[in-house]
Coordinates of C-alpha atoms and ligand atoms in Angstrom, one line a residue:
Chain A
M1 CA -61.0 -94.0 50.6
T2 CA -62.3 -92.0 53.6
N3 CA -62.7 -88.9 51.4
S4 CA -66.2 -89.6 50.3
V5 CA -68.8 -86.8 50.8
E6 CA -72.6 -86.6 50.8
L7 CA -74.5 -83.8 49.2
G8 CA -77.9 -84.7 50.5
E9 CA -78.9 -87.9 48.7
L10 CA -75.9 -87.7 46.3
K11 CA -72.8 -89.6 47.5
L12 CA -69.5 -88.7 45.9
P13 CA -66.3 -90.9 46.2
N14 CA -64.4 -87.7 46.8
P15 CA -65.1 -83.9 47.0
L16 CA -63.5 -83.0 43.7
M17 CA -65.7 -82.3 40.6
L18 CA -64.6 -81.3 37.2
A19 CA -66.2 -77.9 36.5
S20 CA -68.5 -77.3 33.6
G21 CA -66.9 -76.3 30.3
T22 CA -63.3 -77.0 31.2
W23 CA -62.8 -80.7 30.2
G24 CA -64.7 -80.9 26.8
F25 CA -66.7 -84.1 26.9
G26 CA -63.6 -85.9 28.1
E27 CA -62.7 -87.1 24.5
T28 CA -59.1 -86.1 24.7
L29 CA -58.4 -86.7 28.4
P30 CA -56.8 -89.9 29.7
R31 CA -59.4 -92.2 31.3
K32 CA -57.4 -92.4 34.6
I33 CA -58.0 -88.7 35.1
L34 CA -61.7 -88.8 34.4
S35 CA -62.4 -91.9 36.5
S36 CA -60.5 -90.6 39.5
V37 CA -62.8 -87.6 40.3
G38 CA -65.8 -87.3 42.6
A39 CA -68.1 -86.1 39.8
L40 CA -68.2 -84.9 36.2
V41 CA -70.1 -81.7 35.6
T42 CA -70.8 -81.4 31.9
K43 CA -70.4 -78.5 29.6
G44 CA -73.6 -76.3 29.6
L45 CA -76.4 -78.0 27.7
S46 CA -79.3 -76.4 25.9
L47 CA -82.2 -77.9 24.1
E48 CA -81.0 -76.9 20.6
P49 CA -77.4 -76.9 19.4
R50 CA -75.5 -73.6 19.8
T51 CA -72.5 -72.6 17.6
G52 CA -71.1 -70.2 20.2
N53 CA -69.4 -66.9 19.8
P54 CA -67.0 -65.8 17.0
P55 CA -63.3 -65.5 18.0
P56 CA -61.6 -64.2 19.9
R57 CA -63.0 -66.3 22.8
L58 CA -60.1 -66.1 25.2
S59 CA -58.0 -63.4 26.8
E60 CA -55.5 -63.6 29.6
T61 CA -55.1 -61.2 32.5
P62 CA -52.8 -61.3 35.5
C63 CA -53.5 -64.7 37.1
G64 CA -56.8 -64.9 35.3
L65 CA -58.5 -66.2 32.1
V66 CA -61.4 -64.3 30.4
N67 CA -63.6 -66.5 28.3
S68 CA -66.4 -65.8 25.9
I69 CA -67.2 -69.2 24.5
G70 CA -70.9 -68.4 24.2
L71 CA -72.1 -71.7 25.6
E72 CA -71.3 -73.7 22.4
N73 CA -72.8 -77.2 22.7
P74 CA -74.3 -79.9 20.5
G75 CA -77.8 -79.6 22.0
F76 CA -79.9 -82.2 23.8
E77 CA -80.5 -84.9 21.2
V78 CA -76.8 -85.3 20.2
F79 CA -75.8 -85.1 23.9
R80 CA -78.2 -87.8 25.1
N81 CA -77.7 -90.2 22.2
R82 CA -74.0 -89.9 21.4
I83 CA -72.2 -88.3 24.3
L84 CA -73.9 -89.2 27.5
P85 CA -73.5 -93.0 27.2
R86 CA -69.8 -92.7 27.0
L87 CA -69.7 -90.3 30.0
L88 CA -71.8 -92.6 32.1
A89 CA -69.4 -95.5 31.3
L90 CA -66.5 -93.6 32.9
G91 CA -67.6 -94.4 36.4
P92 CA -68.0 -91.1 38.4
P93 CA -71.4 -89.6 38.9
V94 CA -72.4 -87.4 35.9
I95 CA -74.0 -84.1 36.7
V96 CA -75.4 -82.3 33.7
N97 CA -75.1 -78.6 33.6
I98 CA -78.2 -77.1 31.9
F99 CA -79.2 -73.6 30.8
G100 CA -82.0 -72.1 28.8
E101 CA -83.6 -68.9 27.6
S102 CA -86.9 -69.5 29.5
E103 CA -88.1 -71.5 32.4
D104 CA -89.7 -73.9 30.0
D105 CA -86.3 -74.7 28.4
F106 CA -85.0 -75.8 31.8
F107 CA -88.0 -77.9 32.5
R108 CA -87.9 -79.7 29.1
L109 CA -84.2 -80.4 29.6
A110 CA -84.8 -81.9 33.0
E111 CA -87.6 -84.0 31.7
G112 CA -85.5 -85.3 28.9
L113 CA -82.7 -86.2 31.2
A114 CA -84.9 -87.9 33.8
E115 CA -84.5 -91.5 32.6
T116 CA -80.9 -91.3 31.5
G117 CA -79.0 -92.5 34.6
I118 CA -77.3 -89.2 35.4
A119 CA -76.7 -88.4 39.1
G120 CA -78.0 -84.9 39.0
L121 CA -78.3 -81.5 37.4
E122 CA -76.4 -78.3 37.8
V123 CA -78.6 -75.3 36.9
N124 CA -76.8 -72.4 35.3
I125 CA -78.7 -69.2 36.0
S126 CA -76.1 -66.8 34.6
C127 CA -77.8 -66.9 31.2
P128 CA -80.3 -64.3 30.0
N129 CA -84.0 -64.9 30.5
V130 CA -85.5 -63.9 27.1
K131 CA -89.0 -63.4 28.5
K132 CA -87.6 -60.9 31.0
G133 CA -86.1 -58.8 28.3
G134 CA -82.7 -60.7 28.4
I135 CA -81.9 -59.9 32.1
A136 CA -80.0 -62.8 33.6
F137 CA -82.0 -65.2 35.8
A138 CA -79.3 -64.6 38.4
R139 CA -80.4 -61.0 38.7
D140 CA -83.9 -61.8 39.7
P141 CA -84.5 -63.7 43.0
E142 CA -88.2 -64.1 42.3
G143 CA -87.5 -65.5 38.9
V144 CA -85.0 -68.0 40.4
F145 CA -87.6 -69.0 43.0
R146 CA -90.1 -69.8 40.2
L147 CA -87.5 -71.6 38.1
V148 CA -86.3 -73.8 40.9
R149 CA -89.8 -74.5 42.2
G150 CA -90.9 -75.5 38.7
L151 CA -87.9 -77.8 38.4
T152 CA -88.7 -79.7 41.6
S153 CA -92.0 -80.8 40.0
V154 CA -90.2 -82.4 37.0
W155 CA -86.9 -83.4 38.6
E156 CA -87.0 -85.2 42.0
R157 CA -83.4 -86.0 42.5
F158 CA -80.2 -84.1 43.3
F159 CA -79.7 -80.7 41.6
S160 CA -77.5 -77.7 42.4
V161 CA -78.1 -74.2 41.4
K162 CA -75.0 -72.6 40.0
L163 CA -74.9 -69.0 41.2
S164 CA -73.5 -66.0 39.5
P165 CA -71.1 -64.2 41.8
V166 CA -72.7 -60.9 40.9
G167 CA -76.1 -59.5 41.4
P168 CA -78.3 -60.0 44.5
V169 CA -76.4 -63.2 45.3
E170 CA -77.6 -63.7 48.8
E171 CA -81.3 -63.2 47.9
V172 CA -80.9 -65.5 45.0
A173 CA -79.2 -68.2 47.1
L174 CA -82.0 -68.0 49.7
A175 CA -84.7 -68.1 47.0
A176 CA -83.1 -71.2 45.5
E177 CA -82.9 -72.9 48.9
E178 CA -86.5 -72.1 49.8
A179 CA -87.7 -73.3 46.4
G180 CA -86.1 -76.7 46.9
A181 CA -82.5 -76.6 45.5
R182 CA -80.5 -79.5 47.0
A183 CA -77.2 -77.6 46.8
L184 CA -75.6 -74.4 45.5
T185 CA -72.6 -74.2 43.3
C186 CA -70.7 -71.0 44.2
A187 CA -70.0 -69.6 41.8
N188 CA -69.7 -69.0 38.0
T189 CA -67.2 -66.6 36.4
Y190 CA -67.1 -62.9 37.0
P191 CA -68.4 -60.6 34.2
A192 CA -65.2 -59.1 32.8
M193 CA -63.7 -57.6 29.6
T194 CA -60.4 -57.0 28.0
V195 CA -59.4 -54.2 25.6
D196 CA -57.2 -54.4 22.5
L197 CA -55.3 -51.1 23.0
S198 CA -53.8 -51.2 19.5
R199 CA -57.4 -50.8 18.1
G200 CA -58.8 -48.9 21.1
T201 CA -61.7 -51.4 21.2
P202 CA -62.9 -54.2 23.4
R203 CA -61.1 -57.5 22.7
L204 CA -63.6 -59.5 24.7
H205 CA -66.7 -57.6 25.7
L206 CA -69.0 -60.2 27.3
G207 CA -66.4 -62.3 29.0
G208 CA -66.2 -64.2 32.3
L209 CA -63.1 -64.2 34.5
S210 CA -61.9 -67.4 36.1
G211 CA -58.6 -68.7 37.6
P212 CA -56.5 -67.7 40.7
A213 CA -57.5 -64.0 40.3
I214 CA -61.0 -64.8 41.5
K215 CA -60.3 -67.1 44.4
P216 CA -60.3 -64.6 47.2
L217 CA -63.6 -63.1 45.9
T218 CA -65.4 -66.4 45.6
L219 CA -63.9 -67.6 48.9
R220 CA -65.5 -64.7 50.6
L221 CA -68.8 -65.5 48.9
V222 CA -68.7 -69.1 50.0
Y223 CA -67.9 -68.0 53.6
E224 CA -70.8 -65.6 53.7
L225 CA -73.4 -67.9 52.0
S226 CA -72.5 -70.9 54.2
R227 CA -73.7 -68.8 57.1
K228 CA -77.0 -68.1 55.5
V229 CA -78.0 -71.4 53.9
K230 CA -78.3 -74.9 55.2
I231 CA -78.0 -76.8 51.9
P232 CA -74.4 -77.9 50.9
I233 CA -72.2 -75.5 48.9
I234 CA -70.0 -76.6 46.1
A235 CA -67.2 -74.2 45.7
S236 CA -65.9 -73.1 42.2
G237 CA -63.4 -70.4 41.7
G238 CA -59.6 -70.5 41.1
I239 CA -58.8 -73.8 42.7
M240 CA -55.4 -74.8 41.5
S241 CA -54.0 -76.7 44.5
A242 CA -55.1 -78.8 47.5
R243 CA -54.4 -75.8 49.6
D244 CA -57.0 -73.7 47.7
A245 CA -59.5 -76.5 48.1
L246 CA -58.8 -76.8 51.8
E247 CA -59.4 -73.1 52.2
Y248 CA -62.8 -73.4 50.6
L249 CA -63.6 -76.6 52.7
S250 CA -62.6 -74.8 55.8
V251 CA -64.9 -71.9 55.3
G252 CA -68.0 -73.9 54.6
A253 CA -67.9 -75.7 51.2
R254 CA -68.8 -79.4 51.2
A255 CA -67.3 -80.1 47.8
F256 CA -65.4 -78.2 45.2
Q257 CA -64.8 -77.9 41.4
V258 CA -61.7 -77.6 39.4
G259 CA -62.0 -75.7 36.2
T260 CA -59.3 -73.4 34.7
A261 CA -56.6 -75.5 36.4
I262 CA -57.5 -78.4 34.1
L263 CA -56.9 -76.2 31.0
I264 CA -53.4 -75.5 32.2
D265 CA -52.6 -79.1 33.2
P266 CA -55.1 -82.0 33.0
E267 CA -53.2 -83.8 35.7
A268 CA -54.2 -81.0 38.2
P269 CA -57.3 -82.9 39.5
R270 CA -55.3 -86.0 40.3
N271 CA -52.5 -84.0 41.9
I272 CA -55.0 -82.0 44.0
L273 CA -56.7 -85.3 45.2
S274 CA -53.4 -86.9 46.2
E275 CA -52.2 -83.8 48.0
L276 CA -55.6 -83.5 49.7
D277 CA -55.3 -87.1 50.9
V278 CA -52.0 -86.3 52.6
A279 CA -53.2 -83.1 54.0
L280 CA -56.4 -84.6 55.5
K281 CA -54.4 -87.5 57.0
D282 CA -52.1 -85.0 58.7
R283 CA -55.0 -83.3 60.4
Chain B
M1 CA -46.7 -81.7 32.2
I2 CA -43.2 -82.9 32.4
G3 CA -40.0 -81.2 33.3
A4 CA -37.7 -80.8 30.4
R5 CA -34.0 -79.8 30.8
V6 CA -32.8 -76.9 28.7
V7 CA -29.8 -78.2 26.7
S8 CA -29.1 -74.9 25.1
Q9 CA -30.7 -71.6 24.1
R10 CA -29.3 -68.9 21.8
E11 CA -30.5 -65.8 20.1
V12 CA -30.2 -66.7 16.4
S13 CA -31.3 -63.3 15.2
P14 CA -32.2 -60.2 17.2
G15 CA -35.4 -61.1 19.1
Y16 CA -35.5 -64.7 17.8
F17 CA -34.4 -67.7 19.9
L18 CA -33.6 -71.3 19.3
L19 CA -34.2 -73.5 22.3
K20 CA -33.1 -77.1 22.6
L21 CA -34.8 -79.3 25.2
E22 CA -34.3 -82.8 26.4
A23 CA -37.7 -84.5 26.4
P24 CA -37.5 -88.1 25.3
E25 CA -41.2 -89.0 25.7
I26 CA -42.4 -86.0 23.6
A27 CA -39.6 -86.2 21.1
H28 CA -40.3 -89.8 20.3
Q29 CA -44.0 -89.2 19.7
A30 CA -43.7 -85.9 17.9
R31 CA -44.6 -85.6 14.2
P32 CA -44.1 -82.5 12.0
G33 CA -46.8 -79.8 12.4
Q34 CA -47.6 -80.7 16.0
F35 CA -47.0 -78.3 18.9
V36 CA -46.1 -78.3 22.5
K37 CA -47.0 -76.0 25.4
I38 CA -44.3 -74.5 27.5
T39 CA -44.2 -72.9 31.0
A40 CA -40.9 -71.3 31.8
W41 CA -41.8 -69.4 35.0
E42 CA -42.8 -70.0 38.6
G43 CA -46.2 -68.9 39.9
R44 CA -49.4 -68.0 38.1
D45 CA -48.5 -65.0 35.9
P46 CA -48.7 -65.6 33.0
L47 CA -51.4 -68.1 33.9
L48 CA -51.3 -70.1 30.6
P49 CA -48.5 -72.1 29.1
R50 CA -47.5 -70.9 25.6
P51 CA -47.9 -73.0 22.5
F52 CA -45.0 -73.5 20.1
S53 CA -44.5 -75.5 17.0
I54 CA -42.0 -78.3 17.2
H55 CA -39.1 -76.9 15.1
E56 CA -36.9 -80.0 14.9
V57 CA -36.5 -83.4 16.6
K58 CA -33.5 -85.6 17.0
D59 CA -33.3 -88.6 19.3
S60 CA -34.5 -87.4 22.7
H61 CA -34.2 -83.7 21.9
L62 CA -36.6 -81.2 20.5
W63 CA -36.1 -77.6 19.3
I64 CA -38.3 -74.6 19.4
L65 CA -37.7 -71.5 17.2
Y66 CA -39.6 -68.6 18.6
Q67 CA -40.0 -64.9 18.5
R68 CA -39.9 -62.8 21.7
R69 CA -43.3 -61.0 21.8
G70 CA -44.8 -60.5 25.3
L71 CA -44.2 -61.5 28.9
G72 CA -44.3 -65.3 28.3
T73 CA -41.7 -65.3 25.6
K74 CA -39.6 -62.8 27.4
L75 CA -39.4 -65.0 30.4
L76 CA -38.7 -68.0 28.2
S77 CA -35.8 -66.2 26.5
K78 CA -34.1 -65.7 29.9
I79 CA -33.9 -69.4 30.7
H80 CA -30.4 -70.8 30.7
R81 CA -29.0 -74.2 29.9
G82 CA -29.3 -76.7 32.7
E83 CA -32.6 -75.1 33.9
T84 CA -35.9 -76.9 33.6
V85 CA -39.1 -75.8 31.8
W86 CA -42.5 -77.5 32.0
L87 CA -43.6 -79.1 28.8
S88 CA -46.7 -80.9 27.6
G89 CA -47.7 -82.3 24.2
P90 CA -47.3 -83.1 21.4
F91 CA -50.7 -81.7 20.4
G92 CA -52.5 -81.2 17.2
R93 CA -52.7 -83.0 13.9
P94 CA -49.5 -83.6 12.0
F95 CA -48.9 -82.1 8.6
P96 CA -50.1 -84.5 5.8
L97 CA -47.6 -86.5 3.8
P98 CA -48.7 -86.9 0.1
E99 CA -48.8 -90.4 -1.3
E100 CA -47.3 -89.2 -4.6
G101 CA -46.1 -86.0 -6.2
S102 CA -44.4 -83.1 -4.6
V103 CA -45.2 -80.6 -1.8
W104 CA -44.5 -76.9 -1.6
L105 CA -43.8 -75.5 1.8
V106 CA -44.7 -71.8 2.1
A107 CA -43.4 -69.9 5.1
G108 CA -43.7 -66.3 6.3
G109 CA -41.6 -64.9 9.1
V110 CA -41.3 -67.1 12.2
G111 CA -43.9 -69.4 10.5
V112 CA -40.9 -71.1 9.1
A113 CA -40.5 -72.9 12.5
P114 CA -42.4 -76.2 11.9
F115 CA -41.0 -76.7 8.4
F116 CA -37.5 -77.7 9.4
F117 CA -38.9 -80.9 11.1
Y118 CA -41.3 -81.4 8.2
A119 CA -38.6 -81.0 5.5
G120 CA -36.5 -83.6 7.3
V121 CA -39.4 -86.1 7.4
L122 CA -40.3 -85.4 3.7
R123 CA -36.7 -86.2 2.9
T124 CA -36.6 -89.5 4.7
H125 CA -39.9 -90.5 2.9
N126 CA -38.3 -89.5 -0.5
I127 CA -41.2 -87.0 -1.1
P128 CA -39.9 -84.2 -3.3
F129 CA -40.6 -80.7 -2.0
R130 CA -39.8 -77.1 -2.6
F131 CA -39.4 -74.5 0.1
F132 CA -40.6 -70.9 -0.3
Y133 CA -39.7 -68.5 2.5
G134 CA -40.7 -64.8 2.8
A135 CA -39.8 -62.1 5.3
R136 CA -39.7 -58.4 5.4
S137 CA -36.0 -58.1 4.9
K138 CA -32.8 -60.2 4.7
G139 CA -32.1 -59.8 8.4
D140 CA -35.5 -61.3 9.3
L141 CA -34.8 -64.6 7.6
L142 CA -34.1 -67.2 10.3
R143 CA -31.4 -70.0 10.2
L144 CA -30.9 -69.4 6.5
K145 CA -27.7 -71.6 6.2
H146 CA -29.3 -74.5 7.8
L147 CA -32.4 -74.1 5.7
Q148 CA -30.4 -74.1 2.5
S149 CA -28.9 -77.4 3.4
L150 CA -32.4 -78.9 3.7
G151 CA -33.4 -78.6 0.1
K152 CA -34.5 -76.3 -2.7
L153 CA -35.2 -72.9 -1.3
R154 CA -36.6 -69.8 -2.8
I155 CA -36.5 -66.5 -0.8
A156 CA -38.8 -63.5 -1.1
T157 CA -38.2 -60.3 0.8
E158 CA -40.5 -57.3 0.8
D159 CA -37.6 -54.9 0.4
G160 CA -35.8 -57.0 -2.1
S161 CA -32.7 -57.3 0.1
L162 CA -32.5 -61.0 -0.8
G163 CA -34.2 -63.1 -3.5
Y164 CA -37.4 -62.2 -5.1
Q165 CA -38.7 -58.7 -4.3
G166 CA -42.3 -58.9 -3.0
F167 CA -44.5 -61.1 -1.0
V168 CA -43.8 -64.9 -0.9
T169 CA -47.4 -65.3 -2.2
D170 CA -46.4 -63.3 -5.3
L171 CA -43.4 -65.5 -5.7
I172 CA -45.4 -68.7 -5.7
K173 CA -47.8 -67.3 -8.2
V174 CA -44.9 -66.7 -10.6
Q175 CA -43.5 -70.2 -9.9
L176 CA -46.9 -71.9 -10.4
E177 CA -46.9 -70.5 -14.0
Q178 CA -43.4 -71.7 -14.7
E179 CA -43.0 -75.1 -13.1
D180 CA -44.6 -78.4 -12.6
R181 CA -47.3 -77.8 -10.1
P182 CA -47.2 -79.5 -6.7
K183 CA -49.7 -82.1 -5.5
M184 CA -50.1 -80.1 -2.3
M185 CA -49.1 -76.9 -0.5
V186 CA -48.6 -76.4 3.2
A187 CA -48.3 -72.8 4.5
C188 CA -47.4 -71.3 7.9
G189 CA -47.2 -67.6 8.6
P190 CA -49.2 -64.5 9.4
P191 CA -53.0 -64.7 8.8
G192 CA -53.0 -62.4 5.7
M193 CA -50.4 -64.6 4.0
L194 CA -52.3 -67.8 4.9
S195 CA -55.5 -66.5 3.4
A196 CA -53.7 -65.5 0.2
V197 CA -52.0 -68.9 -0.1
G198 CA -55.4 -70.5 0.4
Q199 CA -56.9 -68.5 -2.4
I200 CA -54.0 -69.3 -4.7
G201 CA -54.3 -73.0 -3.9
E202 CA -58.0 -73.0 -4.7
A203 CA -57.5 -71.0 -7.9
Y204 CA -55.0 -73.6 -9.2
G205 CA -56.9 -76.6 -7.8
I206 CA -54.0 -77.6 -5.5
P207 CA -55.0 -79.0 -2.0
T208 CA -53.6 -76.5 0.4
Y209 CA -53.1 -76.8 4.2
L210 CA -52.8 -73.7 6.3
S211 CA -51.1 -74.0 9.7
L212 CA -53.3 -71.6 11.8
E213 CA -52.6 -69.7 15.0
A214 CA -55.1 -68.9 17.7
F215 CA -54.9 -67.8 21.3
M216 CA -55.0 -71.1 23.2
A217 CA -55.7 -72.2 26.7
C218 CA -55.8 -76.0 26.9
G219 CA -54.3 -76.9 23.5
Q220 CA -56.2 -80.2 23.5
G221 CA -59.9 -79.6 22.7
L222 CA -61.2 -79.0 26.2
C223 CA -62.2 -75.3 26.3
L224 CA -63.4 -74.5 22.8
G225 CA -61.4 -71.3 23.1
C226 CA -59.1 -71.5 20.0
V227 CA -61.7 -71.5 17.2
V228 CA -61.7 -70.1 13.7
Q229 CA -64.7 -69.9 11.5
R230 CA -65.5 -72.8 9.2
R231 CA -66.5 -72.0 5.7
R232 CA -69.7 -74.1 5.8
G233 CA -70.7 -72.5 9.2
G234 CA -69.8 -73.2 12.8
Y235 CA -66.2 -73.3 14.1
L236 CA -63.2 -75.6 14.2
R237 CA -60.8 -75.9 17.0
V238 CA -57.3 -75.0 15.9
C239 CA -55.7 -77.1 18.6
L240 CA -57.6 -80.3 17.7
E241 CA -58.7 -80.1 14.1
G242 CA -55.5 -78.2 13.3
P243 CA -53.1 -76.4 13.5
A244 CA -52.9 -77.3 9.8
V245 CA -56.3 -77.5 8.1
D246 CA -57.4 -77.8 4.5
S247 CA -57.9 -74.2 3.3
R248 CA -61.4 -75.2 1.9
E249 CA -62.5 -75.8 5.5
V250 CA -61.7 -72.3 6.6
A251 CA -63.5 -69.0 6.1
L252 CA -60.4 -67.3 4.6
D253 CA -61.8 -63.8 4.9
K254 CA -62.3 -64.3 8.6
L255 CA -58.7 -65.1 9.4
S256 CA -57.2 -62.3 11.4
Ligands
LIG1 C1 -50.2 -73.9 17.4 C2 -49.3 -72.7 17.6 C3 -47.9 -72.8 17.3 C4 -47.1 -71.7 17.5 N1 -45.8 -71.8 17.2 C5 -44.9 -70.8 17.4 C6 -43.5 -70.9 17.0 O1 -43.1 -72.0 16.6 N2 -42.7 -69.8 17.2 C7 -43.2 -68.6 17.7 O2 -42.5 -67.7 17.9 N3 -44.5 -68.5 18.0 C8 -45.4 -69.5 17.9 N4 -46.7 -69.4 18.2 C9 -47.2 -68.1 18.8 C10 -46.8 -68.1 20.3 O3 -47.6 -69.0 21.0 C11 -47.1 -66.7 20.9 O4 -46.2 -65.8 20.3 C12 -46.8 -66.6 22.4 O5 -47.9 -67.4 23.0 C13 -46.8 -65.2 22.9 O6 -46.8 -65.2 24.3 P1 -46.2 -63.9 25.1 O7 -46.6 -64.1 26.5 O8 -44.8 -63.7 24.8 O9 -47.0 -62.7 24.4 P2 -48.4 -62.1 24.8 O10 -48.1 -60.7 25.4 O11 -49.2 -62.9 25.7 O12 -49.1 -62.0 23.4 C14 -48.4 -61.6 22.3 C15 -49.2 -62.2 21.1 O13 -49.2 -63.6 21.2 C16 -50.6 -64.1 21.2 N5 -50.7 -65.1 22.3 C17 -50.5 -65.0 23.6 N6 -50.7 -66.1 24.3 C18 -51.1 -67.0 23.4 C19 -51.6 -68.3 23.5 N7 -51.7 -68.9 24.7 N8 -51.9 -69.0 22.4 C20 -51.8 -68.4 21.2 N9 -51.4 -67.1 21.0 C21 -51.1 -66.4 22.1 C22 -51.4 -62.9 21.6 O14 -52.7 -63.0 21.0 C23 -50.6 -61.7 21.1 O15 -51.0 -61.5 19.7 C24 -47.6 -70.4 18.0 C25 -48.9 -70.4 18.4 C26 -49.8 -71.4 18.2 C27 -51.2 -71.3 18.5
LIG2 C1 -63.6 -72.1 29.0 C2 -64.6 -72.1 30.1 C3 -65.9 -72.6 29.8 C4 -66.9 -72.6 30.8 N1 -68.2 -73.0 30.5 C5 -69.1 -73.1 31.4 C6 -70.4 -73.6 31.1 O1 -70.7 -74.0 30.0 N2 -71.4 -73.6 32.1 C7 -71.1 -73.1 33.4 O2 -72.0 -73.2 34.2 N3 -69.9 -72.7 33.7 C8 -68.9 -72.6 32.7 N4 -67.6 -72.2 33.1 C9 -67.3 -71.8 34.5 C10 -66.6 -72.9 35.2 O3 -67.3 -74.1 35.3 C11 -66.2 -72.4 36.6 O4 -67.3 -72.3 37.4 C12 -65.4 -71.1 36.6 O5 -64.5 -71.1 35.6 C13 -64.7 -70.8 38.0 O6 -63.8 -71.8 38.3 P1 -62.2 -71.9 38.0 O7 -61.6 -70.6 38.4 O8 -61.7 -73.1 38.7 O9 -62.2 -72.1 36.5 C14 -66.6 -72.2 32.1 C15 -65.3 -71.7 32.4 C16 -64.3 -71.7 31.5 C17 -63.0 -71.2 31.8
LIG3 S1 -57.2 -74.3 23.2 FE1 -58.8 -75.3 24.3 S2 -60.0 -76.1 22.7 FE2 -58.3 -75.4 21.6

């Protein structure tokens, strides 16, 4: 296939990645779907297991999905021993999405993952930094610089910093690049909420909006950032079709992720890839 | 997702619809208690397919019995025979089949939907069962004639317009004192009813399975969105560990 892409030292068979948190750990998906993609980005991983948020965890809005899963995950030990070997056997490069409450959490995760055969890390900075009074890493460009610089001394291979689409995004992107990030994932979900009008109270308070509703917003962000940074940008936001992916690729993204679309139809990544093949041949 | 032809659709009672689809792959795999996801509209609004229990299966056909609630079910209710909807599944764990002894099926409202299929399968396995069905009023009882032909049925209506007057959970309490107790109960209906049936089952030492509902996105364990609280802590995914789960697994007071 001629579709392969290079993100610095990381070579992908094609530009489509499965986005973090939207394909479980692949347990229930047909192998042909998992092995056809360019890379597998895992559900956010923390050092310790997390049980996640109480229900309700999902709400629907016009053309969008609001989720408040609360980063439920089995923690580092279980992931490394019981889940990762199976993921690595699937074929595509595995990128592990990590998050923590402090810089140190990230460093320890990176160290723990160093000898496991994964292709890279994706660093989720949309989580709160407990030492900074709970303000998200993504709100603090200097904090991001320190975090990324620190990471480069324990992790020498590919890693992408996954930006939040809100906050001082451009400063954060530049700080991450300067500190040594190899790529940027643009972007996570948009902070959002929904209301239960029958009770007059929030249904989901600390939610994140994904899906087609956010595509024009993230598209704009990718376009702007691609003019500011030199490292590759991986687009993530509302990609449902090959057309959506091409829009992102044409405004500066080098690769892209499919998230919410998988929840609607797990065949979506394969459909997007085959449509993309046709479209790229036509050009 | 596969395209499934609509063989027929009719309003069986005001606001309640019976949809017959031609979907051989899914019909052949389906077991009672499982569900499918349906998209019956073009475009991305609503964004998510809607989950529905498999109401009945015969040969290459399957039926859905549903209530019109919001936009998704409204759009679904406007589909005509000959048109195509998008279907995926079957998802979820099937209802259990006891090795010996009888099962009581306890339904509330449109929660009766999965029990038609289940009753048919229980019958072919020669597993004795009794059917308890509660609704607000006589007019809210769905497909009653057909139900009566499936087996022993007891009705409860809150207004007393048919059968026992009161909740279906009160009716089963009365019956548990009067009859041979079942080996197992399976319940489907609103959360308050499920939690009451769970408590009754536990009080009488009868294994009880509750078919839960939760807002779902993927329906297949990918998003962790459809959870309910586990009694011993943590969460279980309704789409994967359920929809029907042993009541002792669930924090009954947290069902809502
Ligand atoms: C496993 C399962 C089996 C079901 N089986 C049946 C059935 O046999 N017959 C039947 O009438 N209904 C069934 N339901 C409920 C049915 O899915 C909802 O009524 C339907 O999704 C409502 O969609 P709407 O767009 O019309 O309403 P909306 O306006 O979207 O919502 C109306 C209500 O439905 C709930 N709802 C909306 N979307 C979903 C979703 N994606 N998942 C779960 N709940 C949702 C909302 O929380 C709200 O309470 C089942 C639900 C589940 C989870
Ligand atoms: C249910 C759900 C869970 C998610 N979990 C994570 C996560 O654990 N870590 C993360 O960085 N992003 C997470 N995301 C964000 C997605 O990876 C993706 O960036 C975002 O949804 C935008 O893309 P989309 O519109 O294609 O879904 C999650 C999204 C959804 C819908
Ligand atoms: S609906 Fe996604 S995990 Fe159950």
